[in-house]
Structures are given as C-alpha cells and as structure tokens.
Short mmCIF file of C-alpha atoms and ligand atoms in Angstrom, two decimals:
data_model
loop_
_atom_site.label_atom_id
_atom_site.label_comp_id
_atom_site.label_asym_id
_atom_site.label_seq_id
_atom_site.Cartn_x
_atom_site.Cartn_y
_atom_site.Cartn_z
CA MET H 569 -11.77 -25.13 9.89
CA ASN H 570 -15.45 -25.26 10.60
CA ASN H 571 -17.94 -23.37 8.49
CA LEU H 572 -21.59 -23.59 9.34
CA LYS H 573 -24.13 -21.75 7.32
CA SER H 574 -27.73 -21.12 8.20
CA PRO H 575 -29.53 -19.31 5.38
CA GLU H 576 -32.41 -18.07 7.60
CA SER H 577 -30.44 -15.38 9.41
CA GLU H 578 -28.76 -14.33 6.18
CA LYS H 579 -32.20 -13.46 4.87
CA THR H 580 -33.03 -11.24 7.82
CA SER H 581 -29.83 -9.19 7.96
CA GLY H 582 -28.63 -8.86 4.37
CA LEU H 583 -24.99 -9.48 5.32
CA PRO H 584 -24.24 -12.82 6.99
CA SER H 585 -22.88 -12.69 10.51
CA LEU H 586 -19.52 -14.23 11.35
CA ILE H 587 -17.80 -15.46 14.51
CA ILE H 588 -14.10 -16.18 14.73
CA ARG H 589 -13.57 -18.40 17.79
CA ASP H 590 -10.49 -19.12 19.86
CA ALA H 591 -8.04 -16.75 18.16
CA ASN H 592 -5.06 -14.73 19.39
CA ILE H 593 -6.46 -11.25 18.80
CA TRP H 594 -4.27 -8.18 18.37
CA THR H 595 -5.90 -5.41 20.42
CA LYS H 596 -4.02 -2.12 21.00
CA ASN H 597 -0.54 -3.48 21.71
CA ASP H 598 -0.78 -7.09 22.65
CA THR H 599 -2.63 -10.31 21.86
CA THR H 600 -5.43 -11.78 23.91
CA ARG H 601 -7.16 -15.09 23.45
CA GLY H 602 -10.80 -14.74 22.52
CA SER H 603 -13.52 -14.55 19.87
CA ILE H 604 -14.85 -11.90 17.55
CA LEU H 605 -18.45 -11.42 16.43
CA ILE H 606 -19.01 -9.52 13.16
CA GLU H 607 -22.50 -8.36 12.20
CA HIS H 608 -23.65 -6.12 9.34
CA GLY H 609 -19.99 -5.88 8.19
CA ARG H 610 -18.77 -4.49 11.56
CA ILE H 611 -17.12 -5.85 14.65
CA GLN H 612 -19.94 -6.17 17.14
CA LYS H 613 -18.07 -7.74 20.04
CA ILE H 614 -14.68 -9.05 21.09
CA ALA H 615 -14.81 -11.28 24.16
CA ARG H 616 -13.17 -14.24 25.83
CA ASN H 617 -16.26 -16.34 25.03
CA ILE H 618 -19.16 -15.56 22.76
CA THR H 619 -22.38 -17.55 23.35
CA GLU H 620 -24.24 -16.32 20.29
CA ARG H 621 -24.23 -18.29 17.04
CA ALA H 622 -23.52 -16.77 13.64
CA ASP H 623 -24.26 -17.63 10.00
CA GLU H 624 -20.64 -18.57 9.57
CA GLU H 625 -18.16 -19.69 12.26
CA ILE H 626 -14.41 -20.00 11.97
CA LEU H 627 -12.54 -22.01 14.55
CA ALA H 628 -9.18 -20.19 14.57
CA ASN H 629 -7.37 -22.62 16.90
CA GLY H 630 -4.95 -19.94 18.08
CA LEU H 631 -4.30 -18.27 14.72
CA LEU H 632 -3.29 -14.64 15.11
CA VAL H 633 -5.93 -12.07 14.13
CA LEU H 634 -4.63 -8.64 13.02
CA PRO H 635 -6.64 -5.65 11.82
CA GLY H 636 -6.87 -5.82 8.00
CA LEU H 637 -3.83 -4.25 6.39
CA VAL H 638 -4.14 -0.90 4.58
CA ASP H 639 -1.93 -0.26 1.56
CA ALA H 640 -1.97 3.42 0.78
CA HIS H 641 0.13 3.12 -2.40
CA VAL H 642 -0.89 0.64 -5.12
CA HIS H 643 -1.28 0.86 -8.90
CA LEU H 644 -4.31 -1.23 -9.81
CA ARG H 645 -4.06 -0.20 -13.51
CA ASP H 646 -7.25 -1.59 -15.24
CA MET H 647 -9.09 0.46 -17.91
CA ASN H 648 -6.59 0.96 -20.75
CA LEU H 649 -3.80 -0.71 -18.72
CA SER H 650 -5.74 -3.82 -17.75
CA TYR H 651 -3.22 -5.96 -19.64
CA LYS H 652 -0.83 -5.15 -16.71
CA GLU H 653 -3.39 -5.65 -13.91
CA ASP H 654 -7.09 -5.16 -13.44
CA PHE H 655 -9.30 -4.28 -10.48
CA THR H 656 -10.11 -7.97 -9.80
CA THR H 657 -6.56 -9.42 -10.14
CA GLY H 658 -5.08 -6.47 -8.19
CA THR H 659 -7.57 -6.76 -5.31
CA ALA H 660 -7.26 -10.58 -5.35
CA ALA H 661 -3.50 -9.99 -4.82
CA ALA H 662 -4.36 -7.64 -1.98
CA ALA H 663 -6.66 -10.15 -0.31
CA ALA H 664 -4.04 -12.91 -0.67
CA GLY H 665 -1.54 -10.59 0.99
CA GLY H 666 -3.78 -9.69 3.94
CA PHE H 667 -4.67 -6.20 2.66
CA THR H 668 -8.35 -5.34 3.15
CA SER H 669 -8.11 -1.75 1.87
CA VAL H 670 -5.87 -0.24 -0.78
CA ILE H 671 -5.56 3.25 -2.25
CA ASP H 672 -4.89 3.46 -5.98
CA MET H 673 -2.45 5.92 -7.57
CA PRO H 674 -3.62 8.26 -10.35
CA ASN H 675 -1.08 7.38 -13.08
CA SER H 676 -3.62 5.16 -14.77
CA LEU H 677 -4.82 5.39 -18.36
CA PRO H 678 -6.80 7.61 -18.56
CA PRO H 679 -5.13 9.31 -15.57
CA THR H 680 -7.17 10.17 -12.50
CA ASP H 681 -6.64 13.91 -13.03
CA SER H 682 -10.15 15.33 -12.37
CA ALA H 683 -13.18 14.71 -10.14
CA GLU H 684 -15.01 13.39 -13.20
CA ARG H 685 -12.24 10.90 -14.01
CA LEU H 686 -12.09 9.81 -10.36
CA ARG H 687 -15.85 9.13 -10.33
CA GLU H 688 -15.57 7.20 -13.59
CA ARG H 689 -12.69 5.11 -12.23
CA ALA H 690 -14.66 4.39 -9.03
CA ARG H 691 -17.67 3.36 -11.15
CA ARG H 692 -15.52 0.95 -13.14
CA ALA H 693 -13.99 -0.48 -9.98
CA SER H 694 -17.22 -1.12 -8.08
CA GLY H 695 -18.55 -4.55 -8.85
CA LYS H 696 -15.05 -5.79 -9.74
CA ILE H 697 -13.19 -5.37 -6.45
CA LEU H 698 -12.54 -7.97 -3.74
CA VAL H 699 -11.19 -5.56 -1.12
CA ASN H 700 -12.01 -1.92 -0.33
CA VAL H 701 -10.48 0.56 -2.76
CA GLY H 702 -9.92 4.33 -2.48
CA PHE H 703 -8.35 6.64 -5.05
CA HIS H 704 -5.67 9.29 -5.12
CA ALA H 705 -5.93 12.04 -7.75
CA ALA H 706 -3.26 13.89 -9.72
CA ALA H 707 -1.93 17.15 -8.20
CA VAL H 708 -3.38 20.32 -9.76
CA LYS H 709 -2.87 23.98 -8.97
CA ASP H 710 -6.44 25.05 -9.75
CA GLN H 711 -8.38 25.59 -6.52
CA ASP H 712 -11.81 24.65 -7.93
CA ALA H 713 -10.38 21.44 -9.46
CA ALA H 714 -8.82 20.53 -6.10
CA ASN H 715 -12.09 21.21 -4.24
CA GLU H 716 -13.98 19.02 -6.72
CA MET H 717 -11.49 16.18 -6.28
CA LYS H 718 -12.01 16.43 -2.54
CA SER H 719 -15.75 16.27 -2.92
CA ALA H 720 -15.37 13.24 -5.21
CA GLY H 721 -13.62 11.47 -2.35
CA ALA H 722 -9.93 11.66 -3.38
CA PHE H 723 -7.57 10.51 -0.61
CA SER H 724 -4.85 12.85 -1.75
CA MET H 725 -3.47 14.86 -4.63
CA LYS H 726 -0.34 13.12 -5.85
CA LEU H 727 2.55 15.26 -6.90
CA TYR H 728 4.80 13.22 -9.16
CA LEU H 729 7.86 15.43 -9.33
CA PRO H 730 9.90 13.70 -12.07
CA ASN H 731 7.06 13.98 -14.56
CA PRO H 732 3.71 15.41 -13.34
CA ILE H 733 0.58 13.54 -14.32
CA ALA H 734 -1.48 16.70 -15.06
CA PRO H 735 0.80 19.21 -16.79
CA LEU H 736 2.53 21.54 -14.25
CA ASP H 737 5.79 23.48 -14.42
CA ILE H 738 7.05 21.90 -11.23
CA ASP H 739 10.59 23.35 -11.66
CA ASP H 740 9.04 26.66 -10.68
CA ASP H 741 8.65 27.00 -6.89
CA ARG H 742 5.72 29.34 -7.40
CA VAL H 743 3.81 26.55 -9.14
CA VAL H 744 4.56 24.05 -6.38
CA VAL H 745 3.39 26.66 -3.87
CA GLN H 746 0.11 27.01 -5.80
CA VAL H 747 -0.33 23.19 -5.64
CA LEU H 748 0.39 23.12 -1.89
CA ASP H 749 -2.05 26.00 -1.42
CA ALA H 750 -4.76 24.34 -3.43
CA ALA H 751 -4.32 21.19 -1.31
CA LYS H 752 -4.42 23.23 1.88
CA GLN H 753 -7.61 25.14 0.91
CA ALA H 754 -9.31 21.91 -0.21
CA SER H 755 -8.22 20.04 2.97
CA LEU H 756 -6.55 17.46 0.74
CA LEU H 757 -3.38 15.61 1.74
CA LEU H 758 -0.51 16.06 -0.77
CA THR H 759 1.32 12.79 -1.51
CA VAL H 760 4.69 13.29 -3.14
CA HIS H 761 6.98 11.18 -5.30
CA ALA H 762 10.14 13.11 -4.39
CA GLU H 763 12.76 12.82 -7.09
CA ASP H 764 14.25 15.94 -8.62
CA ALA H 765 14.08 15.44 -12.44
CA THR H 766 16.87 17.94 -13.00
CA LYS H 767 19.21 15.81 -10.87
CA LEU H 768 18.37 12.48 -12.57
CA PRO H 769 21.17 11.22 -14.85
CA ARG H 770 20.94 10.68 -18.60
CA THR H 771 20.69 6.97 -19.27
CA GLY H 772 21.30 6.73 -22.99
CA GLU H 773 24.40 4.56 -23.07
CA ILE H 774 23.62 2.31 -20.12
CA LYS H 775 23.80 -1.45 -20.76
CA THR H 776 23.05 -3.05 -17.38
CA PHE H 777 20.55 -2.43 -14.61
CA ALA H 778 23.36 -2.33 -12.05
CA GLU H 779 24.90 0.63 -13.94
CA LEU H 780 21.53 2.34 -14.14
CA VAL H 781 20.96 2.05 -10.42
CA ARG H 782 24.53 3.19 -9.59
CA LEU H 783 24.05 6.23 -11.85
CA ARG H 784 20.91 7.22 -9.96
CA ARG H 785 22.69 7.12 -6.60
CA GLY H 786 23.08 10.95 -6.22
CA ASN H 787 20.76 13.05 -4.09
CA ALA H 788 17.80 13.52 -6.46
CA GLU H 789 15.53 12.18 -3.70
CA THR H 790 16.83 14.02 -0.63
CA SER H 791 17.09 17.35 -2.46
CA ALA H 792 13.48 17.00 -3.67
CA VAL H 793 12.36 16.14 -0.15
CA ARG H 794 14.17 19.21 1.25
CA ARG H 795 12.61 21.46 -1.36
CA ILE H 796 9.08 20.28 -0.60
CA LEU H 797 9.68 20.59 3.12
CA ARG H 798 10.89 24.18 2.64
CA LEU H 799 7.75 25.10 0.66
CA GLN H 800 5.42 23.12 2.92
CA ARG H 801 6.65 25.18 5.89
CA ARG H 802 5.35 28.32 4.17
CA ILE H 803 1.92 26.91 3.34
CA GLY H 804 1.27 24.38 6.11
CA CYS H 805 -0.67 21.79 4.15
CA ARG H 806 -0.33 18.09 5.06
CA VAL H 807 2.34 16.29 3.04
CA HIS H 808 3.01 12.55 2.82
CA PHE H 809 6.29 11.40 1.23
CA CYS H 810 5.88 8.18 -0.80
CA HIS H 811 8.44 5.37 -0.95
CA VAL H 812 11.31 7.10 0.89
CA SER H 813 14.40 5.15 -0.02
CA LEU H 814 17.31 7.00 1.64
CA PRO H 815 18.04 7.46 5.34
CA SER H 816 19.00 11.13 4.61
CA SER H 817 15.52 11.78 3.16
CA LEU H 818 13.82 10.13 6.13
CA SER H 819 15.76 12.16 8.67
CA ALA H 820 15.06 15.37 6.81
CA ILE H 821 11.34 14.60 7.30
CA SER H 822 11.39 13.12 10.79
CA ASN H 823 13.72 15.77 12.27
CA LEU H 824 10.95 18.32 11.79
CA SER H 825 8.61 16.07 13.87
CA SER H 826 5.55 17.78 12.49
CA SER H 827 2.05 16.27 12.70
CA ARG H 828 1.46 17.65 9.18
CA LEU H 829 4.19 15.42 7.72
CA SER H 830 4.29 11.67 7.20
CA SER H 831 6.59 9.21 5.48
CA GLU H 832 6.36 5.84 3.80
CA VAL H 833 8.83 3.01 3.28
CA THR H 834 8.47 -0.09 1.15
CA PRO H 835 9.44 -3.71 1.78
CA HIS H 836 11.91 -3.66 -1.13
CA HIS H 837 13.85 -0.56 0.02
CA THR H 838 14.12 -1.93 3.57
CA LEU H 839 15.13 -5.52 2.56
CA LEU H 840 16.96 -5.29 -0.80
CA SER H 841 20.01 -3.33 -2.03
CA GLU H 842 21.86 -2.54 -5.24
CA ASN H 843 23.65 -5.91 -4.88
CA HIS H 844 20.33 -7.62 -5.74
CA VAL H 845 20.15 -5.63 -8.93
CA MET H 846 23.39 -7.18 -10.20
CA THR H 847 21.90 -10.66 -10.05
CA LEU H 848 18.20 -9.89 -10.65
CA GLY H 849 18.36 -7.13 -13.30
CA TRP H 850 14.87 -6.02 -14.38
CA LYS H 851 13.18 -7.94 -11.60
CA ALA H 852 14.74 -5.48 -9.15
CA TRP H 853 14.15 -2.35 -11.20
CA MET H 854 11.79 0.24 -9.67
CA VAL H 855 11.89 3.93 -8.80
CA PRO H 856 13.28 5.18 -6.54
CA PRO H 857 15.93 2.47 -7.24
CA LEU H 858 17.42 0.08 -4.69
CA ARG H 859 20.24 1.70 -2.68
CA SER H 860 23.57 0.67 -1.10
CA PRO H 861 23.54 -2.14 1.44
CA LYS H 862 24.44 0.42 4.16
CA ASP H 863 21.45 2.64 3.27
CA THR H 864 19.14 -0.43 3.30
CA ARG H 865 20.38 -1.47 6.75
CA LYS H 866 19.91 2.07 8.06
CA LEU H 867 16.45 2.35 6.56
CA PHE H 868 15.37 -1.00 8.11
CA HIS H 869 16.76 0.08 11.44
CA ALA H 870 14.85 3.41 11.29
CA MET H 871 11.70 1.49 10.40
CA LYS H 872 12.20 -0.87 13.37
CA MET H 873 12.66 2.17 15.68
CA GLY H 874 9.43 3.80 14.52
CA ILE H 875 10.75 6.63 12.37
CA PRO H 876 8.77 6.24 9.10
CA THR H 877 5.03 6.54 9.58
CA ILE H 878 3.80 3.73 7.35
CA MET H 879 4.83 0.91 5.06
CA ALA H 880 3.22 0.66 1.60
CA THR H 881 3.98 -1.86 -1.16
CA ASP H 882 4.00 0.47 -4.19
CA HIS H 883 2.51 -2.52 -6.01
CA ALA H 884 3.38 -1.51 -9.60
CA PRO H 885 2.76 -4.34 -12.06
CA HIS H 886 4.04 -4.38 -15.64
CA THR H 887 4.30 -7.17 -18.19
CA VAL H 888 7.56 -9.12 -18.43
CA LYS H 889 7.83 -7.80 -22.01
CA GLU H 890 7.76 -4.18 -20.75
CA LYS H 891 10.43 -4.94 -18.13
CA ALA H 892 12.82 -7.35 -19.81
CA ARG H 893 14.25 -4.70 -22.13
CA LEU H 894 17.31 -2.48 -22.33
CA PRO H 895 17.61 -0.72 -18.96
CA ARG H 896 16.69 2.71 -20.32
CA LYS H 897 13.51 1.31 -21.90
CA SER H 898 12.45 -0.98 -19.05
CA SER H 899 9.33 -0.07 -17.03
CA PRO H 900 10.16 0.50 -13.36
CA GLY H 901 8.00 -1.15 -10.72
CA ILE H 902 7.33 -4.53 -9.10
CA PRO H 903 4.28 -6.25 -7.64
CA GLY H 904 4.32 -6.18 -3.83
CA LEU H 905 0.90 -6.97 -2.42
CA GLU H 906 1.48 -10.71 -2.10
CA THR H 907 4.88 -10.64 -0.46
CA ALA H 908 4.89 -7.75 2.05
CA LEU H 909 3.18 -9.37 5.01
CA SER H 910 4.96 -12.75 4.93
CA LEU H 911 8.30 -10.96 4.50
CA MET H 912 7.63 -8.77 7.52
CA LEU H 913 6.22 -11.71 9.60
CA THR H 914 9.48 -13.43 8.84
CA MET H 915 11.31 -10.44 10.34
CA VAL H 916 9.06 -10.70 13.39
CA ASN H 917 9.86 -14.44 13.70
CA ASN H 918 13.60 -13.65 13.40
CA GLY H 919 13.40 -11.11 16.17
CA LYS H 920 14.24 -8.22 13.82
CA LEU H 921 10.86 -6.42 14.03
CA SER H 922 8.24 -6.30 16.75
CA LEU H 923 4.73 -7.40 15.91
CA GLY H 924 3.43 -4.11 17.30
CA ARG H 925 5.59 -2.15 14.88
CA LEU H 926 4.38 -4.32 11.98
CA VAL H 927 0.75 -3.61 12.84
CA SER H 928 1.43 0.14 13.20
CA LEU H 929 3.24 0.34 9.85
CA LEU H 930 0.81 -1.75 7.86
CA SER H 931 -2.53 -1.05 9.50
CA ASN H 932 -2.98 1.46 12.40
CA ASN H 933 -0.88 4.23 10.90
CA PRO H 934 -1.97 4.14 7.26
CA ALA H 935 -5.59 4.16 8.51
CA LYS H 936 -4.73 7.30 10.56
CA VAL H 937 -2.76 9.16 7.90
CA PHE H 938 -5.50 8.52 5.28
CA ASP H 939 -8.33 9.21 7.73
CA LEU H 940 -9.97 5.76 7.53
CA ARG H 941 -11.46 6.17 10.98
CA SER H 942 -13.22 2.84 11.31
CA LYS H 943 -10.24 0.83 10.06
CA GLY H 944 -6.80 -0.14 11.35
CA ARG H 945 -7.89 -1.50 14.72
CA LEU H 946 -9.77 -4.38 16.22
CA GLU H 947 -12.51 -3.16 18.56
CA SER H 948 -16.25 -3.13 18.63
CA GLY H 949 -17.66 -0.67 16.12
CA ALA H 950 -14.70 -0.94 13.77
CA ASP H 951 -15.16 -2.30 10.25
CA GLY H 952 -15.10 -6.10 9.84
CA ASP H 953 -11.72 -6.05 8.04
CA LEU H 954 -9.38 -8.68 9.50
CA VAL H 955 -6.56 -10.98 8.56
CA LEU H 956 -5.96 -14.35 10.22
CA VAL H 957 -2.25 -15.14 10.22
CA ASP H 958 -0.42 -18.40 10.76
CA LEU H 959 2.75 -17.13 12.41
CA LYS H 960 4.50 -20.49 12.29
CA LYS H 961 3.80 -21.50 8.70
CA ARG H 962 6.88 -21.73 6.51
CA GLY H 963 6.87 -21.03 2.80
CA THR H 964 8.89 -20.01 -0.22
CA ILE H 965 7.98 -16.98 -2.34
CA ASP H 966 6.72 -18.27 -5.67
CA PRO H 967 5.59 -15.59 -8.15
CA GLU H 968 3.95 -18.27 -10.34
CA LYS H 969 1.28 -18.47 -7.65
CA PHE H 970 0.51 -14.73 -7.53
CA PHE H 971 -3.04 -13.57 -8.23
CA SER H 972 -1.47 -10.44 -9.69
CA LYS H 973 -0.88 -10.55 -13.44
CA ALA H 974 2.78 -9.73 -12.72
CA HIS H 975 4.36 -13.18 -12.07
CA TYR H 976 7.83 -12.05 -11.02
CA SER H 977 9.42 -10.71 -7.83
CA PRO H 978 12.86 -9.81 -6.61
CA PHE H 979 11.95 -11.91 -3.56
CA GLU H 980 11.41 -15.10 -5.61
CA GLY H 981 12.76 -18.08 -3.74
CA TRP H 982 12.97 -16.29 -0.33
CA LYS H 983 12.12 -18.53 2.59
CA THR H 984 9.40 -17.09 4.78
CA GLN H 985 7.87 -17.91 8.16
CA GLY H 986 4.44 -16.46 8.75
CA ALA H 987 1.59 -16.57 6.25
CA VAL H 988 -1.90 -15.20 5.59
CA HIS H 989 -4.45 -17.83 6.41
CA THR H 990 -7.77 -16.03 5.91
CA THR H 991 -8.67 -12.48 4.83
CA ILE H 992 -12.06 -11.02 5.85
CA VAL H 993 -13.35 -7.84 4.17
CA ASN H 994 -16.51 -6.10 5.46
CA GLY H 995 -17.28 -9.28 7.44
CA LEU H 996 -17.01 -11.57 4.36
CA VAL H 997 -14.37 -14.23 3.94
CA VAL H 998 -12.55 -13.27 0.70
CA TYR H 999 -9.41 -15.35 0.82
CA ARG H 1000 -8.72 -18.66 2.57
CA ASP H 1001 -5.94 -21.19 2.35
CA GLY H 1002 -4.56 -20.12 -0.98
CA GLU H 1003 -7.84 -19.44 -2.68
CA ILE H 1004 -10.14 -16.52 -3.41
CA VAL H 1005 -13.50 -17.65 -2.09
CA ALA H 1006 -15.68 -14.55 -2.71
CA LYS H 1007 -17.14 -13.06 -5.86
CA PRO H 1008 -15.79 -9.69 -7.05
CA GLY H 1009 -17.95 -6.81 -5.89
CA GLY H 1010 -17.72 -7.40 -2.11
CA GLY H 1011 -15.11 -4.64 -1.76
CA LYS H 1012 -16.41 -1.10 -1.24
CA VAL H 1013 -15.28 2.03 -3.03
CA LEU H 1014 -13.83 4.22 -0.24
CA LYS H 1015 -14.28 7.98 -0.23
CA SER H 1016 -12.13 10.16 1.90
CA GLY H 1017 -13.94 12.14 4.57
CA ARG H 1018 -17.10 10.02 4.44
CA HIS H 1019 -17.59 8.46 7.81
CA GLU H 1020 -20.56 6.17 8.22
C1 NCD R 2251 5.40 3.15 -10.48
C2 NCD R 2251 4.50 2.67 -11.62
O1 NCD R 2251 4.89 1.75 -12.36
O2 NCD R 2251 3.39 3.16 -11.77
N1 NCD R 2251 6.71 2.59 -10.67
C3 NCD R 2251 7.70 2.43 -9.69
O3 NCD R 2251 8.79 2.00 -10.05
N2 NCD R 2251 7.48 2.72 -8.44
C4 NCD R 2251 5.41 4.62 -10.39
C5 NCD R 2251 5.82 5.19 -9.06
O4 NCD R 2251 5.31 4.81 -7.99
O5 NCD R 2251 6.64 6.12 -9.01
ZN1 ZN R 2252 -27.43 -6.74 14.53
ZN1 ZN R 2253 6.43 7.00 -7.10
ZN1 ZN R 2254 3.93 3.99 -7.02
#
C-alpha cells in the first residue's frame, strides 16, 4: 500500500483525484490488468498504464477491482430505531462489505410513507452516511401521493403484503390494483414482500424456532407471488419481488420472462436451510424463513444459472434482546451487509459460482433494475464506486467485528476465502484493511430518476 497526498491539487479540484495502479479490473465480463484514474468522483480513465499522477495513489499489486456493490434491500433504521442501527453504523457495515450504494426500506420509525417523510429521512441521513443511500417508500393507492413520492426521489413503492406499512386493505384485489395503477401512472417500480397473511399459521403455542419455521412451510409465498403476477398482467407496472425464498416462486416469476418483472434472492436463502434453525434458533430467524435443504439447493442452482435478477442482503438488524425471546415474540431479520460478498467470493473460489454471475447479481443488475445509470460498471464516465477484493485471503466470519450494531450472524464461524480489501465511494477511500478511514458525510443521498 502506497498513499501519496499532495494538498495542492486537492485545493484546485475540490475532490482529490485517485489512481489505482496494477489491478485486475473487472470490465464487462472479464478481468484485465491495468490502472484506473478517478477525478471529481468519477472514473476518468481505465488503461494499461496511466502516466498522470493523482492526489492519492493505491498500488493494488494484482488485487481484483469490481464495480462497487449495490444493495437494493437494507433496513438502516436510525431515527426512532437508532438503537438497532443508525445511518453511520449501517453504512459503515455496507462499506466493510464492499457495498457502495444501498437502498433503504420504508418500515422505519417514523415510516417512510409520504414524500415529506422521505425528504425528512434523506435530510437526517445526509452528513451521516459513508456510502450512497437511496430510499424506498411505502406503497399507497393515492395517485397524488405516489406522484409526490416519485418527485421526492423514491426508488420504489414497497408493498408489504403481510402487514402494509401505510394502511391498505390488501386482501381486496381492487385495492392492490389501485396500488399497481398508482405505481404505473407515477412511473414508480413496485417492490413486493410476497407473503399471503391469510395463509400464515397461528404461532401461539410454538416453543422452538425449528417448529415456527416448519409451520410456515406452506405456500404463503408462492400464492402471493402468483396473485401479484395475475394483477400485474392487467396493469403492466414494473414489479420487483423481494427476497424470493422458494424455487416455485422464482419459476412463477421467471417463466413469464417479462422485462417488467424482476426477482431478488438473499445469501441466507441460497446458503442456509431449516436445518440451521435447529442449531442456531433466533440467529437464523428471518422472514421469509429458511426453507428445506432441497429448496435451498434448487435456489442456489437457479441463482448460479442466472434465473433471479439480483441478490440483496435484506440487512435487518435488531437487538439481541428483541431476538432472543420466545419464537412468536422474536423479531425476524439478520444483518447481512458484512457477510454477503465474502460468502459469495468463497463460492467463486470453490467453483460453485462464476465471478461474472456474482458481479451481475450484486452490482450490474441491481444498478439496472433501480435505474442507477452511472453505477454497476467500471468504465470511463461511471461513478467512482469500486471495491478492491483480495480473492485469496482466508477468514472466519466473526460478528464481534461487525460495524453493524447487530453482532450476531447465522454464518458465525464460517470459513471464507475472498475478502474486501478497500472500498471506494465517489472516488474517496472509505474502508481499508478492516477500518473505516473516512468521515461520515462522504456518501450521497441518491434520488431515483436524477441523472447527473
Ligand atoms: C425485516 C425487518 O426486520 O425489517 N425482517 C426480515 O426478517 N426480513 C422485514 C422484511 O424485510 O420483511
Ligand atoms: Zn478533471
Ligand atoms: Zn420483506
Ligand atoms: Zn427487508
């Protein structure tokens, strides 16, 4: 590592320039040896040799450079839930995990259920964030409210079927059609948590997490997916299915092969099964729950073959106190930002996943689905969001070391090969060698549909 600073040029340009030398750079679908020049927060040039000098230079010595990862599904909490996570700890976790942009879900407190609330949340976030952050808003059926959310920069309206964030009678198809229509008219993507509340079991007597997960086996997810697909066909708005956990749900979506539909899988649903719940209990409790080992294998295979559109972590931190309770009272959700990339790099090293597929799932495709046009690829003109990866480095997942406030993980103790070395956001080094090296505030608030 070699970092040279010359304050003179910093003065002239505002943002310091950066060169990464002698790296293996992921461009389109292969790696090439070369260097990257970043100026004014953007990639200026990628070339075999760069003769210019920059304010800061990183000698990568063959480290792999990927486009910064984009996580379209995180819960950053903060505001009245900052005891679970806040904008700084959540985005520190993102940077440590190689994510340079994340999109926050609206089930915050207060919820992001109006344009005004979205603007307020964005105001609170700016100045505290270490990576770029965009916001989803709650699904509404009112056309004006949807239009306003779009103008405020919402990346989607999120329809949380089990229990809508903004009150909606979602059992009524006519109401769901109104929501789809409002999204369509406002040119907003509709993101969906597809679980049919009427098909979810009663959990009153349950004593173990394994029982809870077994009880939820049924088809609450696939039937909700089918219902939304049926209604979407009538309206034609764009729909993105969050955290798809069953192969049957994924095929229902992908069989339609529509450009207006996209799907998301998580690291936990593709790597863990019900069996892990027996030993891990609350540490492996999230919704949708973990599935049978057979479903997990099928989901991973589908992911490897390119069926789901993106991978997202569904980073959903809670306190240990909120989780280590009776199963029916335990908060579902696990932190995921700091484990996703090294878990998937391990799969690449084991020959179970191609590097190209990893980059599509975690960077190219989420940038496309969420219309982040200058992100998700390494080329001149793109944003200076990059992650330097040490593909050979071995490690063990240790939740004690998380920047997230949630210091637990169902992956605790897993041996990994492949680690984040340096994360660069808007041309600034934010994370390096286990440490956050930037001050909060370097991340930008992202607004959908604003292209600089
Ligand atoms: C999420 C949360 O805690 O906000 N929990 C979870 O288990 N996934 C909610 C959600 O994404 O459905
Ligand atoms: Zn310049
Ligand atoms: Zn969800
Ligand atoms: Zn979620």
